[in-house]
Short mmCIF file of N, CA and C in Angstrom, two decimals:
data_model
loop_
_atom_site.label_atom_id
_atom_site.label_comp_id
_atom_site.label_asym_id
_atom_site.label_seq_id
_atom_site.Cartn_x
_atom_site.Cartn_y
_atom_site.Cartn_z
N UNK A 18 58.05 98.40 -9.40
CA UNK A 18 58.25 99.88 -9.93
C UNK A 18 58.81 100.63 -8.87
N UNK A 19 59.94 101.23 -9.30
CA UNK A 19 60.71 102.11 -8.36
C UNK A 19 60.40 103.45 -8.61
N UNK A 20 60.49 104.32 -7.63
CA UNK A 20 60.05 105.72 -7.70
C UNK A 20 61.19 106.50 -7.01
N UNK A 21 61.27 107.67 -7.63
CA UNK A 21 62.25 108.65 -6.81
C UNK A 21 61.46 109.99 -6.73
N UNK A 22 61.69 110.62 -5.44
CA UNK A 22 61.05 111.97 -5.28
C UNK A 22 62.17 113.01 -5.52
N UNK A 23 61.65 113.87 -6.38
CA UNK A 23 62.66 115.04 -6.86
C UNK A 23 62.12 116.24 -6.65
N UNK A 24 63.04 117.29 -6.54
CA UNK A 24 62.78 118.68 -6.54
C UNK A 24 63.68 119.36 -7.43
N UNK A 25 63.40 119.34 -8.79
CA UNK A 25 64.29 119.79 -9.81
C UNK A 25 64.70 121.19 -9.53
N UNK A 26 64.01 122.10 -9.06
CA UNK A 26 64.56 123.53 -9.01
C UNK A 26 65.44 123.70 -7.70
N UNK A 27 65.36 122.79 -6.76
CA UNK A 27 66.21 122.80 -5.49
C UNK A 27 67.36 121.78 -5.65
N UNK A 28 67.20 120.53 -6.15
CA UNK A 28 68.29 119.63 -6.15
C UNK A 28 68.33 119.09 -7.59
N UNK A 29 68.73 119.82 -8.50
CA UNK A 29 68.71 119.44 -9.88
C UNK A 29 69.60 118.21 -10.20
N UNK A 30 68.95 117.16 -10.80
CA UNK A 30 69.77 115.93 -11.06
C UNK A 30 69.82 114.86 -9.87
N UNK A 31 69.28 115.28 -8.73
CA UNK A 31 69.43 114.45 -7.52
C UNK A 31 68.05 114.19 -7.01
N UNK A 32 67.87 112.92 -6.59
CA UNK A 32 66.65 112.41 -5.82
C UNK A 32 66.67 112.72 -4.44
N UNK A 33 65.60 113.24 -3.84
CA UNK A 33 65.51 113.56 -2.37
C UNK A 33 65.46 112.20 -1.61
N UNK A 34 64.65 111.32 -2.26
CA UNK A 34 64.45 109.92 -1.68
C UNK A 34 64.17 109.01 -2.74
N UNK A 35 64.37 107.66 -2.67
CA UNK A 35 64.02 106.63 -3.62
C UNK A 35 63.44 105.43 -2.94
N UNK A 36 62.52 104.74 -3.70
CA UNK A 36 62.08 103.57 -3.11
C UNK A 36 63.21 102.40 -3.23
N UNK A 37 62.95 101.36 -2.41
CA UNK A 37 64.09 100.25 -2.44
C UNK A 37 64.36 99.73 -3.82
N UNK A 38 63.46 99.66 -4.55
CA UNK A 38 63.55 98.93 -5.95
C UNK A 38 63.91 100.13 -7.06
N UNK A 39 64.18 101.26 -6.75
CA UNK A 39 64.42 102.21 -7.80
C UNK A 39 65.74 102.04 -8.46
N UNK A 40 65.86 102.12 -9.90
CA UNK A 40 67.04 102.08 -10.49
C UNK A 40 66.97 103.30 -11.63
N UNK A 41 67.89 104.16 -11.48
CA UNK A 41 67.92 105.35 -12.38
C UNK A 41 68.00 105.01 -13.77
N UNK A 42 67.33 105.76 -14.60
CA UNK A 42 67.29 105.59 -16.01
C UNK A 42 68.45 106.32 -16.62
N UNK A 43 68.62 106.32 -17.90
CA UNK A 43 69.69 107.11 -18.55
C UNK A 43 69.52 108.59 -18.17
N UNK A 44 70.67 109.26 -18.24
CA UNK A 44 70.77 110.53 -17.63
C UNK A 44 69.84 111.48 -18.58
N UNK A 45 69.79 111.39 -19.79
CA UNK A 45 68.95 112.33 -20.61
C UNK A 45 67.44 112.03 -20.11
N UNK A 46 67.02 110.87 -19.92
CA UNK A 46 65.67 110.49 -19.56
C UNK A 46 65.33 111.23 -18.19
N UNK A 47 66.17 111.15 -17.22
CA UNK A 47 65.90 111.75 -15.93
C UNK A 47 65.97 113.27 -16.20
N UNK A 48 66.85 113.76 -16.95
CA UNK A 48 66.82 115.33 -17.29
C UNK A 48 65.40 115.61 -17.81
N UNK A 49 65.05 114.96 -18.92
CA UNK A 49 63.81 115.30 -19.52
C UNK A 49 62.58 115.06 -18.68
N UNK A 50 62.64 114.23 -17.80
CA UNK A 50 61.46 114.01 -16.78
C UNK A 50 61.35 115.12 -15.85
N UNK A 51 62.56 115.54 -15.32
CA UNK A 51 62.53 116.62 -14.37
C UNK A 51 62.00 117.82 -15.06
N UNK A 52 62.34 118.16 -16.24
CA UNK A 52 61.75 119.49 -16.84
C UNK A 52 60.39 119.26 -17.43
N UNK A 53 59.94 118.14 -17.74
CA UNK A 53 58.59 117.90 -18.03
C UNK A 53 57.71 118.24 -16.77
N UNK A 54 58.21 117.84 -15.67
CA UNK A 54 57.48 118.08 -14.33
C UNK A 54 57.42 119.68 -14.04
N UNK A 55 58.45 120.34 -14.40
CA UNK A 55 58.49 121.90 -14.30
C UNK A 55 57.58 122.42 -15.24
N UNK A 56 57.42 121.85 -16.52
CA UNK A 56 56.43 122.39 -17.53
C UNK A 56 55.03 122.12 -16.95
N UNK A 57 54.81 120.89 -16.41
CA UNK A 57 53.50 120.55 -15.94
C UNK A 57 53.11 121.53 -14.69
N UNK A 58 54.14 121.92 -14.08
CA UNK A 58 53.95 122.83 -12.93
C UNK A 58 53.68 124.33 -13.37
N UNK A 59 53.76 124.53 -14.66
CA UNK A 59 53.49 125.84 -15.29
C UNK A 59 54.65 126.78 -14.93
N UNK A 60 55.85 126.32 -14.89
CA UNK A 60 57.08 127.19 -14.82
C UNK A 60 57.28 127.64 -16.30
N UNK A 61 57.84 128.92 -16.27
CA UNK A 61 58.10 129.57 -17.63
C UNK A 61 59.56 129.79 -17.98
N UNK A 62 60.50 129.59 -17.08
CA UNK A 62 61.68 129.99 -17.46
C UNK A 62 62.71 128.59 -17.68
N UNK A 63 62.94 128.30 -18.90
CA UNK A 63 63.66 127.21 -19.28
C UNK A 63 64.90 127.66 -20.24
N UNK A 64 66.12 127.04 -19.97
CA UNK A 64 67.15 127.46 -20.88
C UNK A 64 66.90 126.61 -22.21
N UNK A 65 67.87 126.84 -23.19
CA UNK A 65 67.70 126.02 -24.48
C UNK A 65 67.63 124.54 -24.35
N UNK A 66 68.52 124.04 -23.56
CA UNK A 66 68.58 122.49 -23.39
C UNK A 66 67.44 121.98 -22.82
N UNK A 67 66.94 122.80 -21.71
CA UNK A 67 65.74 122.21 -21.06
C UNK A 67 64.53 122.25 -22.05
N UNK A 68 64.31 123.37 -22.64
CA UNK A 68 63.20 123.55 -23.62
C UNK A 68 63.22 122.48 -24.69
N UNK A 69 64.45 122.19 -25.22
CA UNK A 69 64.56 121.26 -26.25
C UNK A 69 64.07 119.77 -25.59
N UNK A 70 64.48 119.36 -24.58
CA UNK A 70 64.09 118.12 -23.82
C UNK A 70 62.69 118.10 -23.76
N UNK A 71 62.00 119.10 -23.31
CA UNK A 71 60.46 119.14 -23.20
C UNK A 71 59.81 119.09 -24.55
N UNK A 72 60.32 119.79 -25.49
CA UNK A 72 59.69 119.78 -26.77
C UNK A 72 59.87 118.42 -27.41
N UNK A 73 61.08 117.74 -27.21
CA UNK A 73 61.12 116.39 -27.85
C UNK A 73 60.18 115.37 -27.18
N UNK A 74 59.99 115.54 -25.89
CA UNK A 74 59.08 114.54 -25.21
C UNK A 74 57.58 114.85 -25.56
N UNK A 75 57.38 116.06 -26.03
CA UNK A 75 55.93 116.57 -26.38
C UNK A 75 55.72 116.56 -27.81
N UNK A 76 56.50 116.01 -28.62
CA UNK A 76 56.47 116.19 -30.00
C UNK A 76 55.25 115.66 -30.76
N UNK A 77 54.50 114.67 -30.11
CA UNK A 77 53.25 114.31 -30.56
C UNK A 77 52.05 115.27 -30.45
N UNK A 78 52.27 116.32 -29.80
CA UNK A 78 51.23 117.36 -29.64
C UNK A 78 51.63 118.67 -30.41
N UNK A 79 50.76 119.41 -30.95
CA UNK A 79 51.15 120.56 -31.62
C UNK A 79 51.41 121.59 -30.62
N UNK A 80 52.10 122.75 -31.03
CA UNK A 80 52.54 123.81 -30.28
C UNK A 80 51.22 124.46 -29.61
N UNK A 81 50.28 124.64 -30.52
CA UNK A 81 48.96 125.14 -30.09
C UNK A 81 48.29 124.36 -28.91
N UNK A 82 48.33 123.06 -29.01
CA UNK A 82 47.73 122.33 -28.00
C UNK A 82 48.50 122.47 -26.72
N UNK A 83 49.86 122.35 -26.74
CA UNK A 83 50.67 122.54 -25.65
C UNK A 83 50.38 123.86 -25.02
N UNK A 84 50.44 124.82 -25.80
CA UNK A 84 50.21 126.19 -25.17
C UNK A 84 48.87 126.39 -24.51
N UNK A 85 47.81 125.98 -25.23
CA UNK A 85 46.41 126.00 -24.66
C UNK A 85 46.35 125.02 -23.25
N UNK A 86 47.03 123.97 -23.27
CA UNK A 86 46.95 123.31 -21.98
C UNK A 86 47.74 123.91 -20.98
N UNK A 87 48.99 124.55 -21.20
CA UNK A 87 49.84 125.31 -20.30
C UNK A 87 49.11 126.28 -19.71
N UNK A 88 48.45 127.07 -20.59
CA UNK A 88 47.60 128.35 -20.12
C UNK A 88 46.72 127.94 -19.22
N UNK A 89 45.89 126.83 -19.50
CA UNK A 89 44.73 126.38 -18.61
C UNK A 89 45.33 125.99 -17.14
N UNK A 90 46.47 125.24 -17.19
CA UNK A 90 47.02 124.82 -15.99
C UNK A 90 47.57 126.06 -15.10
N UNK A 91 48.15 126.97 -15.78
CA UNK A 91 48.54 128.28 -15.32
C UNK A 91 47.50 129.08 -14.55
N UNK A 92 46.29 129.04 -15.22
CA UNK A 92 45.16 129.85 -14.75
C UNK A 92 44.61 129.23 -13.30
N UNK A 93 44.98 127.94 -13.16
CA UNK A 93 44.49 127.33 -11.95
C UNK A 93 45.59 127.53 -10.80
N UNK A 94 46.56 128.09 -10.94
CA UNK A 94 47.57 128.43 -10.03
C UNK A 94 47.19 129.53 -9.14
N UNK A 95 47.61 129.54 -7.84
CA UNK A 95 47.17 130.60 -6.92
C UNK A 95 48.30 131.57 -6.62
N UNK A 96 49.60 131.34 -7.32
CA UNK A 96 50.67 132.20 -7.17
C UNK A 96 50.59 133.38 -8.19
N UNK A 97 51.34 134.34 -8.12
CA UNK A 97 51.17 135.52 -8.94
C UNK A 97 51.62 135.02 -10.42
N UNK A 98 50.88 135.64 -11.40
CA UNK A 98 51.09 135.32 -12.70
C UNK A 98 51.91 136.37 -13.46
N UNK A 99 52.88 137.05 -13.02
CA UNK A 99 53.54 138.06 -13.55
C UNK A 99 54.59 137.78 -14.72
N UNK A 100 55.07 136.41 -14.74
CA UNK A 100 56.02 136.03 -15.63
C UNK A 100 55.47 135.87 -17.03
N UNK A 101 56.09 136.40 -18.08
CA UNK A 101 55.69 136.19 -19.38
C UNK A 101 56.09 134.87 -19.97
N UNK A 102 55.42 134.17 -20.77
CA UNK A 102 55.83 132.89 -21.39
C UNK A 102 56.87 133.08 -22.53
#
């Protein structure tokens, strides 16, 4: 199992470090994974392509379920909550 350490908002599309057995997946899969991590980190600013990638990956859950989960995660954050969703 290969792993890559990423910082999507700092080095978009690039891995900071990888394990010896890491093999990159298809470009869209890497793109979607980066933006799913941003969504899980309760970030709120996505462009249309990024939002579409997240939406396609989470298609098995309803919008209401995603929204409720995202709001719960966001409430746990210690940073300022001034950004609208």
